[in-house]
XYZ file of C-alpha atoms in Angstrom:
344
model
C 31.860 -27.238 12.067
C 31.239 -24.562 14.686
C 33.830 -22.261 16.145
C 33.365 -20.507 19.488
C 30.639 -17.917 19.466
C 32.995 -15.112 20.463
C 34.781 -15.516 17.154
C 31.574 -15.160 15.188
C 30.303 -12.236 17.168
C 33.543 -10.408 16.629
C 33.388 -11.113 12.928
C 29.768 -10.033 12.587
C 30.115 -6.800 14.522
C 33.271 -5.768 12.729
C 31.386 -3.072 10.803
C 29.314 -1.836 13.702
C 29.709 1.502 15.318
C 32.081 0.563 18.191
C 30.498 3.143 20.487
C 27.157 1.384 20.231
C 26.612 -2.088 21.676
C 24.952 -4.483 19.246
C 21.183 -4.468 19.541
C 19.905 -7.222 21.762
C 16.972 -7.566 19.387
C 19.000 -9.536 16.883
C 18.518 -13.284 17.303
C 21.914 -14.514 18.472
C 22.004 -17.439 16.071
C 21.551 -15.108 13.143
C 23.821 -12.395 14.478
C 26.618 -14.898 14.876
C 26.370 -16.630 11.553
C 28.848 -15.877 8.826
C 28.807 -17.423 5.436
C 30.229 -20.865 5.012
C 32.430 -19.699 2.204
C 33.745 -16.839 4.373
C 34.964 -19.284 6.981
C 36.455 -21.491 4.350
C 38.150 -18.742 2.438
C 39.783 -17.062 5.384
C 40.383 -19.632 8.020
C 40.846 -23.087 6.564
C 44.427 -23.912 5.715
C 43.298 -26.723 3.427
C 41.495 -24.309 1.099
C 43.363 -23.141 -1.983
C 44.414 -19.493 -1.809
C 42.245 -18.792 -4.869
C 39.085 -18.431 -2.771
C 40.574 -15.295 -1.172
C 39.448 -13.443 -4.282
C 35.743 -14.134 -3.929
C 33.553 -11.259 -2.777
C 32.130 -11.668 0.721
C 28.342 -11.606 1.174
C 27.072 -8.840 3.458
C 23.822 -10.481 4.556
C 23.725 -13.534 6.838
C 23.221 -17.156 5.874
C 19.722 -18.604 6.031
C 18.619 -19.161 9.633
C 18.563 -22.914 10.410
C 14.864 -22.840 11.322
C 14.003 -21.693 7.804
C 14.884 -25.036 6.172
C 12.160 -27.041 7.890
C 9.552 -24.286 7.620
C 10.313 -23.827 3.916
C 10.037 -27.565 3.325
C 6.605 -27.660 4.989
C 5.422 -24.639 3.033
C 6.608 -26.117 -0.241
C 4.764 -29.375 0.445
C 1.509 -27.569 1.211
C 1.943 -25.203 -1.754
C 2.561 -28.117 -4.100
C -0.747 -29.790 -3.247
C -2.647 -26.468 -3.206
C -1.109 -25.497 -6.540
C -2.084 -28.793 -8.161
C -5.677 -28.228 -7.067
C -5.643 -24.561 -8.080
C -8.194 -23.520 -10.652
C -8.069 -20.058 -12.168
C -11.442 -18.316 -12.025
C -12.821 -15.080 -13.465
C -12.233 -13.367 -10.118
C -8.456 -13.799 -10.526
C -8.398 -11.965 -13.860
C -7.401 -8.288 -13.680
C -7.090 -7.517 -17.384
C -7.497 -9.289 -20.689
C -7.307 -8.410 -24.363
C -6.484 -10.532 -27.407
C -2.729 -10.289 -26.717
C -2.359 -10.220 -22.933
C -3.901 -11.585 -19.778
C -3.114 -10.399 -16.259
C -4.071 -12.305 -13.126
C -3.910 -11.637 -9.409
C -1.910 -14.659 -8.244
C -2.836 -15.868 -4.749
C -0.213 -16.382 -2.034
C 1.140 -19.935 -1.746
C 0.529 -20.905 -5.382
C 3.333 -21.554 -7.889
C 3.301 -19.418 -11.084
C 3.576 -22.447 -13.306
C 0.399 -23.942 -11.870
C -1.489 -20.745 -12.683
C -0.316 -21.152 -16.258
C -1.228 -24.856 -16.283
C -4.709 -24.074 -14.985
C -5.145 -21.443 -17.671
C -3.947 -23.817 -20.382
C -6.424 -26.475 -19.320
C -9.261 -23.945 -19.736
C -8.011 -22.234 -22.849
C -8.262 -23.136 -26.513
C -5.061 -21.291 -27.548
C -2.807 -23.131 -25.143
C 0.324 -23.529 -27.220
C 1.630 -19.999 -26.967
C 0.758 -18.893 -23.439
C 3.873 -17.550 -21.747
C 4.648 -16.029 -18.326
C 5.969 -12.498 -18.884
C 6.976 -12.134 -15.224
C 7.382 -14.595 -12.375
C 6.473 -14.188 -8.718
C 7.794 -16.176 -5.761
C 5.449 -18.854 -4.462
C 4.333 -16.763 -1.470
C 4.201 -13.419 -3.290
C 0.694 -12.525 -4.426
C -0.305 -10.025 -7.087
C 0.034 -9.040 -10.723
C 1.241 -11.744 -13.055
C 1.274 -11.030 -16.765
C 0.727 -13.741 -19.383
C 1.198 -13.258 -23.118
C -0.882 -15.075 -25.722
C 1.671 -15.371 -28.535
C 5.413 -15.915 -28.973
C 5.758 -12.611 -30.786
C 4.202 -10.610 -27.954
C 6.226 -12.630 -25.427
C 9.543 -11.658 -27.002
C 8.503 -7.982 -27.173
C 7.609 -7.993 -23.475
C 10.726 -9.883 -22.450
C 12.698 -7.120 -24.165
C 10.672 -4.439 -22.359
C 11.432 -6.106 -18.991
C 15.133 -6.454 -19.887
C 15.333 -2.793 -20.937
C 13.684 -1.718 -17.645
C 10.714 -0.315 -19.558
C 8.278 -2.129 -17.252
C 7.696 -0.400 -13.906
C 6.662 -2.474 -10.903
C 5.552 -1.721 -7.365
C 5.143 -4.063 -4.418
C 3.622 -3.706 -0.964
C 5.415 -5.411 1.933
C 4.426 -5.842 5.570
C 7.551 -5.722 7.718
C 8.664 -5.570 11.339
C 11.595 -3.780 12.902
C 12.657 -0.388 14.209
C 10.770 2.573 12.782
C 12.798 3.750 9.766
C 14.351 7.212 10.046
C 13.553 7.746 6.347
C 10.322 8.339 4.469
C 11.867 7.277 1.143
C 15.181 5.583 0.445
C 16.970 3.964 -2.486
C 19.242 0.974 -1.877
C 21.902 0.024 -4.405
C 23.873 -3.183 -3.832
C 25.293 -6.320 -5.384
C 23.249 -9.538 -5.651
C 24.466 -13.084 -6.037
C 24.863 -16.559 -4.651
C 27.690 -18.996 -4.562
C 27.191 -22.539 -5.788
C 23.977 -24.075 -4.335
C 23.835 -21.260 -1.808
C 21.141 -18.794 -0.843
C 20.785 -15.414 -2.527
C 22.732 -12.774 -0.624
C 23.413 -9.055 -0.659
C 26.932 -8.118 -1.804
C 28.730 -4.792 -1.981
C 27.736 -2.625 -4.950
C 31.395 -2.443 -5.993
C 31.491 -6.276 -6.183
C 29.202 -6.216 -9.251
C 30.821 -8.124 -12.090
C 33.040 -10.231 -9.809
C 32.868 -14.012 -10.029
C 31.485 -16.293 -7.312
C 32.173 -19.943 -6.435
C 30.229 -22.063 -8.922
C 30.787 -19.708 -11.821
C 28.029 -17.124 -11.314
C 28.646 -13.391 -11.106
C 27.574 -10.639 -8.692
C 25.034 -8.349 -10.395
C 23.795 -4.906 -9.472
C 20.403 -4.456 -7.826
C 18.528 -1.337 -6.838
C 15.238 -0.767 -5.019
C 13.494 2.390 -3.846
C 11.192 2.250 -0.828
C 8.584 4.537 0.711
C 7.015 4.079 4.132
C 3.211 3.942 3.909
C 2.359 3.295 7.534
C 3.818 2.463 10.945
C 1.655 0.550 13.430
C -1.496 1.399 11.447
C -0.734 5.130 11.376
C -0.113 6.530 7.943
C -1.920 6.556 4.674
C -2.193 4.649 1.470
C -0.804 6.833 -1.301
C -1.202 6.329 -5.000
C 1.783 4.926 -6.853
C 4.168 7.568 -8.111
C 5.354 6.554 -11.556
C 7.954 9.305 -11.502
C 9.893 7.742 -8.659
C 11.369 9.905 -5.927
C 13.228 13.120 -6.312
C 15.604 13.682 -3.452
C 15.293 10.176 -2.009
C 18.351 9.369 0.089
C 20.629 6.834 -1.586
C 22.377 4.010 0.233
C 25.182 2.390 -1.722
C 25.859 -0.878 0.070
C 29.515 -1.638 0.774
C 29.414 -2.878 4.368
C 27.390 -5.200 6.539
C 24.179 -3.616 7.727
C 24.446 -1.744 10.987
C 21.409 -2.636 13.053
C 20.284 0.765 14.248
C 18.416 1.123 17.498
C 15.382 3.191 16.683
C 15.805 5.312 19.805
C 12.805 3.813 21.569
C 14.649 0.504 21.732
C 11.578 -1.257 20.381
C 11.864 -3.310 17.237
C 8.311 -4.652 17.474
C 6.799 -2.196 15.030
C 4.637 -3.100 12.075
C 5.775 -1.203 8.999
C 4.123 -1.145 5.574
C 6.429 -0.129 2.737
C 5.955 0.209 -0.991
C 8.930 -0.997 -3.018
C 9.902 0.152 -6.509
C 12.451 -2.380 -7.816
C 14.682 -0.822 -10.489
C 16.205 -4.184 -11.402
C 14.570 -7.606 -11.440
C 16.784 -9.828 -9.301
C 15.577 -12.958 -7.499
C 14.264 -12.133 -3.986
C 15.439 -8.539 -4.468
C 12.858 -6.779 -2.269
C 13.087 -9.455 0.412
C 16.895 -9.079 0.549
C 16.812 -5.292 0.618
C 14.154 -5.255 3.372
C 16.388 -7.582 5.385
C 19.374 -5.307 4.759
C 17.403 -2.257 5.951
C 16.497 -4.082 9.173
C 12.799 -4.393 8.277
C 12.453 -8.041 7.259
C 9.093 -9.048 5.783
C 6.668 -10.809 8.137
C 6.679 -14.559 7.458
C 9.873 -14.377 5.385
C 11.862 -16.922 7.396
C 14.615 -17.081 4.757
C 15.554 -13.486 5.368
C 15.104 -13.066 9.127
C 11.379 -12.275 9.007
C 9.297 -13.245 12.048
C 7.334 -16.468 11.724
C 4.959 -15.665 14.563
C 3.530 -12.177 14.831
C 0.584 -10.609 16.573
C -0.393 -13.972 18.086
C -0.516 -15.668 14.695
C 1.688 -18.078 12.796
C 2.324 -16.763 9.276
C 2.503 -19.473 6.635
C 4.039 -17.316 3.933
C 5.718 -13.959 3.510
C 3.628 -10.798 3.175
C 4.709 -9.363 -0.145
C 2.268 -8.322 -2.865
C 2.983 -7.342 -6.479
C 0.735 -4.289 -6.522
C 1.164 -2.698 -9.952
C 2.810 -3.337 -13.304
C 2.957 -0.550 -15.891
C 4.278 -0.588 -19.443
C 3.500 0.467 -22.984
C 1.272 -2.108 -24.648
C 3.441 -4.186 -27.048
C 0.855 -3.900 -29.855
C -1.160 -0.710 -29.359
C 1.579 1.340 -27.675
C -0.986 2.636 -25.156
C 0.332 3.024 -21.591
C -1.183 0.319 -19.371
C -1.127 0.209 -15.585
C -2.303 -3.082 -14.111
C -3.251 -3.120 -10.455
C -3.924 -6.169 -8.284
C -6.411 -5.651 -5.435
C -4.624 -5.567 -2.086
C -4.713 -8.766 -0.025
C -6.466 -8.855 3.318
C -3.270 -8.401 5.360
C -2.461 -5.174 3.491
C -5.987 -3.777 3.932
C -5.790 -4.550 7.651
C -2.324 -3.102 8.159
C -3.202 0.057 6.223
C -6.626 0.154 7.903
C -8.419 0.306 4.563
C -11.852 -1.112 3.937
C -11.340 -4.092 1.579
């Protein structure tokens, strides 16, 4: 059911700075969408009053175009993943307890594990210590025994494992060099993951799930090829500006009025929520290239992008057996080398 567009626009721009007209760069379909449960909870007389108490998501629904694209990508990834064979070149690190691989884009984690099991004599106890989205490439850690697996799971849960990601985004040039975003994260029954207000953490959602906290720090590495690749800072950022999310994102006009900039950021997720970096990039107005679920461009620089450009760059932790500090690093994919103008 669609209501007149004026209604949606009004609803969407409610949090905008009234002195500033909404940026024309936002695709109208996306700018005008509000969540299905929002409409239901506030405007349908047939809905029980109860739904009034649900927190309202602050990021838009999935764009309609994303459904078909995602379906196509999943089909291709399924056949590619079934054919996938792990080779020595994928292995970043191995000892008798752990194995780390550089997962390619467009391959499901579970198929990497399956391929490894078919080649390995100790198949029974191989376990994925971390999972990456289908289109996210980079460091994936596999444990070789149940005992090590449970130790690492605990380390991840206790935030003892530090991770960094590289993302290739488009949008207005950020007015920050580093920033930390703190928000809620959740989805209502069968829905997409969405950003919620930080103060909504702990509140229930339709379908019985709960809004959880999520936090990510970002640093800008380059804009339109200008910038530099810096080494990962394990200390995090002192003095990084903090954004605590309580309102819909205000799309800020970068002054030059041009949102067609290519921005490389490094993300330091402090929590491990599903699609966390993708959601926070969307919230900051720098959606990841190819990430059609979260308003990323599908076509860029004269090319169609068949997956999102997000790479799990490093994973660091204390070794569960030896206690030695380990930092695993996955070589950067071609798109990152190009964008950062590095020689691969």
